[in-house]
């Protein structure tokens, strides 16, 4: 059966006045289920509140737009109240309880990417809500809730029945939410638009990599991530993950072309990609992208906490390591062609600006 790697847009799962929740489904993007990957987006309108919940999957959250407040509670720890803004990445391990709030006029949009190896459904996140019409309180009898929290039956009924919203609600404009603390960001958040660049190629592109060094919680999540920005007409060198990791890519802004080559030299994907779409590159497949005139940026997770990539162009490519005679024999070319191929790209770059 041929792999369908076609980039897809998410579909709304639920929503209301406070905002909406969208997810990619494995029926339309089969690689989600095959690779045990989940992907979703949360969009909150002004005063929108995503009620406290936990998930069956570890995730990385990336703020695509706007600013707001996040509440994070790690198991057996105190709540961290964090101001979040565009470009922020947050690692969310198993067992973490989160809530999200937008007090601003601009819509707050957050991307979630993660693994679903231990999830209830492969390729899909399942959230467990602490409150609301589908919250865990609604499943217990008033007797159990009353005994667990030592409450009168009348209080239990008020506690369980007052919030009729599901997942996302809209709060009154004057409602006061907890104020974020600057120190709470430490160790929880890395802003990819402000962090030191891991790669910076003039007129080519820039990369910020999330790993256990700059965001230690990545180790608990179990996979790494990166934000890549390439300039207009620039190319991202053909490359692959050499440690058997999947690459899950969300196009943040801009547009461009992508090609993916798999086993037996077969091109398995050639398409034009635009902002908002998501696609997955299978293990060991080679991928390359070329940006349109406005440039292109993408946020990716790689299913290992400290990924290793092999690029097939530039000074550090495998071609430079192989001896000339091997290349001549492998390509069946004369020394002049081999030498031209070997020395045409001599920089360490993984991004190539357009030729003048």
Short mmCIF file of C-alpha atoms in Angstrom, two decimals:
data_model
loop_
_atom_site.label_atom_id
_atom_site.label_comp_id
_atom_site.label_asym_id
_atom_site.label_seq_id
_atom_site.Cartn_x
_atom_site.Cartn_y
_atom_site.Cartn_z
CA UNK A 1 0.00 0.00 0.00
CA UNK A 2 1.35 3.42 -0.98
CA UNK A 3 1.89 5.99 1.74
CA UNK A 4 -0.30 9.09 1.58
CA UNK A 5 1.92 11.95 2.78
CA UNK A 6 -0.28 14.75 1.42
CA UNK A 7 -0.28 17.77 3.77
CA UNK A 8 -3.61 18.31 5.53
CA UNK A 9 -5.51 20.99 7.44
CA UNK A 10 -7.18 20.28 10.81
CA UNK A 11 -10.90 19.95 11.43
CA UNK A 12 -12.86 21.52 14.29
CA UNK A 13 -13.67 19.07 17.07
CA UNK A 14 -15.64 21.41 19.33
CA UNK A 15 -16.02 25.11 20.07
CA UNK A 16 -18.21 28.02 21.10
CA UNK A 17 -18.07 31.71 22.02
CA UNK A 18 -14.81 31.24 23.92
CA UNK A 19 -12.90 29.56 21.10
CA UNK A 20 -12.43 26.25 19.35
CA UNK A 21 -10.33 23.09 19.30
CA UNK A 22 -9.15 21.58 16.03
CA UNK A 23 -7.35 18.31 15.34
CA UNK A 24 -5.83 16.35 12.48
CA UNK A 25 -7.41 12.92 12.12
CA UNK A 26 -5.69 9.69 11.12
CA UNK A 27 -8.43 8.90 8.59
CA UNK A 28 -7.26 11.83 6.47
CA UNK A 29 -3.58 11.70 7.45
CA UNK A 30 -2.77 7.97 7.84
CA UNK A 31 0.82 8.62 8.96
CA UNK A 32 -0.56 9.91 12.27
CA UNK A 33 -1.78 6.45 13.23
CA UNK A 34 1.15 4.63 11.67
CA UNK A 35 3.69 6.87 13.39
CA UNK A 36 1.71 7.25 16.66
CA UNK A 37 1.62 11.03 16.29
CA UNK A 38 -1.02 13.46 17.52
CA UNK A 39 -1.57 17.02 16.27
CA UNK A 40 -4.09 19.66 17.31
CA UNK A 41 -4.69 23.42 17.62
CA UNK A 42 -6.41 25.45 20.33
CA UNK A 43 -7.84 28.86 19.37
CA UNK A 44 -9.12 31.17 22.13
CA UNK A 45 -11.10 34.34 21.55
CA UNK A 46 -10.85 37.26 23.99
CA UNK A 47 -11.82 36.05 27.49
CA UNK A 48 -11.75 32.49 26.22
CA UNK A 49 -10.79 29.94 28.88
CA UNK A 50 -9.70 26.36 28.17
CA UNK A 51 -10.65 24.65 31.43
CA UNK A 52 -8.12 22.51 33.35
CA UNK A 53 -7.36 19.20 31.64
CA UNK A 54 -4.72 16.52 31.30
CA UNK A 55 -3.89 14.36 28.31
CA UNK A 56 -3.02 10.75 27.54
CA UNK A 57 0.00 11.90 25.51
CA UNK A 58 3.16 13.97 26.02
CA UNK A 59 3.17 17.10 23.85
CA UNK A 60 5.06 20.20 22.83
CA UNK A 61 2.94 23.35 22.63
CA UNK A 62 3.92 26.19 20.29
CA UNK A 63 2.20 29.59 20.36
CA UNK A 64 1.38 30.48 16.75
CA UNK A 65 -0.42 33.76 17.40
CA UNK A 66 -1.37 36.17 20.14
CA UNK A 67 -0.55 36.19 23.84
CA UNK A 68 -2.20 34.97 27.00
CA UNK A 69 -1.77 32.99 30.20
CA UNK A 70 -1.12 29.32 30.82
CA UNK A 71 -1.46 27.37 34.04
CA UNK A 72 0.75 24.30 34.40
CA UNK A 73 0.75 21.80 37.25
CA UNK A 74 3.28 18.97 37.16
CA UNK A 75 2.46 15.89 39.28
CA UNK A 76 2.86 16.62 43.00
CA UNK A 77 4.01 20.21 42.25
CA UNK A 78 2.59 23.69 42.69
CA UNK A 79 0.83 25.56 39.89
CA UNK A 80 2.99 27.64 37.56
CA UNK A 81 1.18 30.62 36.03
CA UNK A 82 3.01 31.66 32.89
CA UNK A 83 2.61 34.55 30.47
CA UNK A 84 2.80 33.15 26.94
CA UNK A 85 3.27 34.87 23.60
CA UNK A 86 3.92 34.15 19.94
CA UNK A 87 6.99 31.95 19.47
CA UNK A 88 6.84 30.29 22.89
CA UNK A 89 7.44 26.53 23.10
CA UNK A 90 6.32 24.57 26.16
CA UNK A 91 7.11 20.91 26.87
CA UNK A 92 4.14 19.08 28.44
CA UNK A 93 5.04 15.64 29.87
CA UNK A 94 2.63 12.90 30.91
CA UNK A 95 0.43 13.80 33.87
CA UNK A 96 0.67 17.59 33.55
CA UNK A 97 -2.55 19.54 34.13
CA UNK A 98 -2.95 22.69 32.04
CA UNK A 99 -5.36 25.56 31.52
CA UNK A 100 -5.18 28.39 28.97
CA UNK A 101 -6.67 31.90 28.97
CA UNK A 102 -6.76 34.81 26.52
CA UNK A 103 -7.43 38.29 27.87
CA UNK A 104 -6.45 40.10 24.65
CA UNK A 105 -8.44 41.08 21.56
CA UNK A 106 -6.11 39.12 19.26
CA UNK A 107 -7.00 35.45 18.99
CA UNK A 108 -4.61 33.17 20.88
CA UNK A 109 -3.67 30.12 18.78
CA UNK A 110 -1.58 27.25 20.15
CA UNK A 111 -0.29 24.23 18.24
CA UNK A 112 0.13 20.86 19.99
CA UNK A 113 2.31 18.09 18.58
CA UNK A 114 3.10 14.87 20.41
CA UNK A 115 3.40 11.10 20.52
CA UNK A 116 0.48 8.72 21.08
CA UNK A 117 2.27 5.42 21.79
CA UNK A 118 0.47 5.09 25.12
CA UNK A 119 -2.70 6.93 24.11
CA UNK A 120 -6.17 5.44 24.04
CA UNK A 121 -6.26 5.92 20.27
CA UNK A 122 -3.18 5.83 18.02
CA UNK A 123 -2.76 9.12 16.18
CA UNK A 124 -5.12 11.07 18.43
CA UNK A 125 -4.91 13.00 21.69
CA UNK A 126 -7.55 12.31 24.34
CA UNK A 127 -7.99 15.06 26.92
CA UNK A 128 -9.54 14.48 30.34
CA UNK A 129 -11.32 17.58 31.64
CA UNK A 130 -11.46 18.32 35.34
CA UNK A 131 -14.62 20.46 35.09
CA UNK A 132 -17.49 21.18 32.73
CA UNK A 133 -20.30 19.10 31.28
CA UNK A 134 -17.80 16.39 30.27
CA UNK A 135 -15.54 16.76 33.32
CA UNK A 136 -14.52 13.88 35.54
CA UNK A 137 -16.75 15.15 38.39
CA UNK A 138 -19.85 14.49 36.30
CA UNK A 139 -19.04 10.79 36.13
CA UNK A 140 -18.92 10.24 39.88
CA UNK A 141 -22.00 10.06 42.05
CA UNK A 142 -22.69 12.84 44.55
CA UNK A 143 -21.89 10.33 47.31
CA UNK A 144 -18.37 9.67 45.98
CA UNK A 145 -17.64 13.36 45.36
CA UNK A 146 -19.01 14.32 48.77
CA UNK A 147 -16.97 11.71 50.64
CA UNK A 148 -13.77 12.43 48.68
CA UNK A 149 -13.86 16.16 49.42
CA UNK A 150 -15.95 16.09 52.62
CA UNK A 151 -18.75 18.20 51.13
CA UNK A 152 -22.47 18.44 51.73
CA UNK A 153 -24.69 17.07 48.95
CA UNK A 154 -26.04 20.53 48.09
CA UNK A 155 -22.50 21.86 47.64
CA UNK A 156 -21.57 18.87 45.48
CA UNK A 157 -24.53 19.49 43.17
CA UNK A 158 -23.55 23.15 42.82
CA UNK A 159 -19.92 22.27 42.22
CA UNK A 160 -20.68 19.64 39.60
CA UNK A 161 -23.62 21.24 37.83
CA UNK A 162 -22.80 24.95 37.61
CA UNK A 163 -20.32 24.79 34.73
CA UNK A 164 -22.30 23.68 31.69
CA UNK A 165 -19.60 24.51 29.16
CA UNK A 166 -17.47 21.85 27.49
CA UNK A 167 -13.71 22.23 27.21
CA UNK A 168 -13.71 25.94 26.34
CA UNK A 169 -15.85 28.67 27.93
CA UNK A 170 -16.02 32.44 27.74
CA UNK A 171 -15.53 34.31 31.02
CA UNK A 172 -17.07 37.64 31.97
CA UNK A 173 -14.92 40.59 30.93
CA UNK A 174 -14.26 41.64 34.53
CA UNK A 175 -13.31 38.20 35.84
CA UNK A 176 -9.83 38.24 37.41
CA UNK A 177 -7.58 35.32 36.52
CA UNK A 178 -4.28 34.60 38.31
CA UNK A 179 -1.44 36.91 37.34
CA UNK A 180 1.57 35.26 35.70
CA UNK A 181 4.96 35.31 37.40
CA UNK A 182 8.11 36.01 35.40
CA UNK A 183 10.10 33.40 37.33
CA UNK A 184 7.56 30.70 36.46
CA UNK A 185 8.73 30.73 32.84
CA UNK A 186 12.18 29.45 33.82
CA UNK A 187 12.64 25.87 32.72
CA UNK A 188 9.14 25.65 31.22
CA UNK A 189 9.23 27.94 28.19
CA UNK A 190 11.64 28.70 25.37
CA UNK A 191 10.75 31.46 22.93
CA UNK A 192 11.95 30.29 19.52
CA UNK A 193 11.83 33.80 18.06
CA UNK A 194 14.18 35.17 20.74
CA UNK A 195 16.43 32.20 21.58
CA UNK A 196 20.02 31.98 20.31
CA UNK A 197 20.14 30.56 16.79
CA UNK A 198 21.57 27.11 16.26
CA UNK A 199 21.95 27.80 12.52
CA UNK A 200 22.10 31.23 10.86
CA UNK A 201 22.81 31.43 7.12
CA UNK A 202 22.76 34.90 5.56
CA UNK A 203 19.94 35.19 3.02
CA UNK A 204 19.33 31.47 3.57
CA UNK A 205 17.67 30.49 6.81
CA UNK A 206 17.71 30.17 10.59
CA UNK A 207 17.05 27.34 13.04
CA UNK A 208 16.31 27.12 16.75
CA UNK A 209 16.38 23.59 18.15
CA UNK A 210 14.53 22.56 21.32
CA UNK A 211 16.42 19.86 23.18
CA UNK A 212 17.35 18.78 26.68
CA UNK A 213 19.97 21.53 26.93
CA UNK A 214 17.79 24.59 26.45
CA UNK A 215 14.48 23.09 27.67
CA UNK A 216 15.15 20.22 30.11
CA UNK A 217 11.50 19.09 30.16
CA UNK A 218 12.03 17.91 26.57
CA UNK A 219 13.74 14.89 28.16
CA UNK A 220 10.52 13.98 29.97
CA UNK A 221 8.44 14.51 26.84
CA UNK A 222 10.68 12.17 24.86
CA UNK A 223 11.11 14.08 21.61
CA UNK A 224 12.75 17.25 20.32
CA UNK A 225 11.46 20.12 18.20
CA UNK A 226 12.70 22.99 16.09
CA UNK A 227 11.58 26.20 14.41
CA UNK A 228 13.00 26.72 10.93
CA UNK A 229 12.73 29.92 8.91
CA UNK A 230 14.02 30.15 5.34
CA UNK A 231 14.15 33.26 3.17
CA UNK A 232 12.45 33.75 -0.18
CA UNK A 233 13.52 31.27 -2.89
CA UNK A 234 15.97 29.61 -0.46
CA UNK A 235 16.32 25.85 -0.23
CA UNK A 236 16.56 23.55 2.76
CA UNK A 237 19.16 20.92 1.91
CA UNK A 238 17.95 17.37 1.26
CA UNK A 239 18.38 15.40 4.48
CA UNK A 240 17.06 12.66 6.69
CA UNK A 241 16.91 11.67 10.34
CA UNK A 242 19.61 9.06 10.86
CA UNK A 243 18.32 7.89 14.24
CA UNK A 244 15.03 6.39 12.99
CA UNK A 245 12.94 9.41 13.99
CA UNK A 246 9.78 10.66 12.29
CA UNK A 247 9.60 14.32 11.28
CA UNK A 248 6.25 16.00 11.91
CA UNK A 249 6.10 19.41 10.24
CA UNK A 250 3.56 22.24 10.61
CA UNK A 251 3.87 25.20 8.23
CA UNK A 252 3.73 28.31 10.44
CA UNK A 253 3.95 31.01 7.76
CA UNK A 254 4.65 31.48 4.08
CA UNK A 255 4.59 28.79 1.46
CA UNK A 256 6.82 26.76 -0.81
CA UNK A 257 7.48 23.44 -2.46
CA UNK A 258 8.43 20.15 -0.83
CA UNK A 259 9.73 16.87 -2.17
CA UNK A 260 10.14 13.63 -0.21
CA UNK A 261 12.02 10.61 -1.56
CA UNK A 262 11.69 7.15 -0.07
CA UNK A 263 12.96 3.64 -0.71
CA UNK A 264 14.10 2.64 -4.21
CA UNK A 265 14.58 6.30 -5.12
CA UNK A 266 10.84 6.84 -5.41
CA UNK A 267 9.52 10.37 -5.00
CA UNK A 268 6.60 9.85 -2.62
CA UNK A 269 5.59 13.49 -2.23
CA UNK A 270 5.87 16.54 -4.45
CA UNK A 271 3.52 19.35 -3.59
CA UNK A 272 3.04 23.02 -2.77
CA UNK A 273 2.64 23.66 0.96
CA UNK A 274 0.99 26.63 2.65
CA UNK A 275 0.60 28.00 6.18
CA UNK A 276 -1.62 25.88 8.43
CA UNK A 277 -0.89 22.53 6.80
CA UNK A 278 0.81 19.56 8.42
CA UNK A 279 2.71 16.64 6.95
CA UNK A 280 4.86 13.77 8.24
CA UNK A 281 8.13 12.44 6.82
CA UNK A 282 8.61 8.69 7.50
CA UNK A 283 11.76 7.28 9.06
CA UNK A 284 14.87 7.58 6.88
CA UNK A 285 13.00 9.25 4.00
CA UNK A 286 14.80 12.27 2.51
CA UNK A 287 13.03 15.64 2.47
CA UNK A 288 13.86 19.01 0.91
CA UNK A 289 11.96 22.31 0.67
CA UNK A 290 12.20 25.48 -1.44
CA UNK A 291 10.46 28.65 -0.26
CA UNK A 292 8.25 30.89 -2.35
CA UNK A 293 9.23 34.60 -2.68
CA UNK A 294 7.79 35.52 0.76
CA UNK A 295 9.83 32.83 2.52
CA UNK A 296 8.55 30.01 4.68
CA UNK A 297 8.76 28.87 8.31
CA UNK A 298 7.80 25.63 9.98
CA UNK A 299 7.67 24.08 13.44
CA UNK A 300 8.54 20.40 13.70
CA UNK A 301 8.87 17.67 16.25
CA UNK A 302 11.27 14.80 15.76
CA UNK A 303 10.47 11.64 17.69
CA UNK A 304 13.69 11.56 19.70
CA UNK A 305 14.79 14.11 22.36
CA UNK A 306 18.17 14.88 20.75
CA UNK A 307 17.74 14.27 17.01
CA UNK A 308 20.62 13.69 14.59
CA UNK A 309 20.24 14.64 10.93
CA UNK A 310 22.30 13.76 7.90
CA UNK A 311 22.30 16.35 5.11
CA UNK A 312 23.13 15.33 1.59
CA UNK A 313 24.49 18.67 0.38
CA UNK A 314 27.10 21.08 1.75
CA UNK A 315 30.58 20.55 3.19
CA UNK A 316 29.43 18.16 5.92
CA UNK A 317 27.36 15.95 3.63
CA UNK A 318 28.09 12.25 3.31
CA UNK A 319 29.24 12.83 -0.28
CA UNK A 320 32.23 14.79 1.00
CA UNK A 321 33.23 11.88 3.23
CA UNK A 322 33.19 9.25 0.50
CA UNK A 323 36.35 8.79 -1.53
CA UNK A 324 36.46 10.11 -5.14
CA UNK A 325 36.86 6.63 -6.58
CA UNK A 326 33.73 5.41 -4.80
CA UNK A 327 31.71 8.31 -6.16
CA UNK A 328 33.04 7.80 -9.70
CA UNK A 329 32.09 4.13 -9.57
CA UNK A 330 28.73 4.71 -7.87
CA UNK A 331 27.60 7.45 -10.27
CA UNK A 332 29.49 5.95 -13.25
CA UNK A 333 31.04 9.32 -14.12
CA UNK A 334 34.53 10.53 -14.99
CA UNK A 335 36.79 12.34 -12.45
CA UNK A 336 35.90 15.80 -13.78
CA UNK A 337 32.20 15.35 -13.13
CA UNK A 338 32.88 13.83 -9.70
CA UNK A 339 35.14 16.74 -8.74
CA UNK A 340 32.55 19.28 -9.84
CA UNK A 341 29.90 17.49 -7.79
CA UNK A 342 32.12 17.22 -4.71
CA UNK A 343 33.38 20.81 -4.58
CA UNK A 344 30.40 22.79 -5.87
CA UNK A 345 29.00 23.16 -2.34
CA UNK A 346 31.82 23.86 0.12
CA UNK A 347 30.06 25.66 2.97
CA UNK A 348 28.60 24.17 6.15
CA UNK A 349 25.20 25.57 5.17
CA UNK A 350 22.05 23.48 5.23
CA UNK A 351 20.15 26.37 3.59
CA UNK A 352 21.03 27.57 0.12
CA UNK A 353 20.06 31.08 -1.06
CA UNK A 354 18.98 31.38 -4.68
CA UNK A 355 21.81 31.63 -7.20
CA UNK A 356 22.46 35.08 -8.60
#
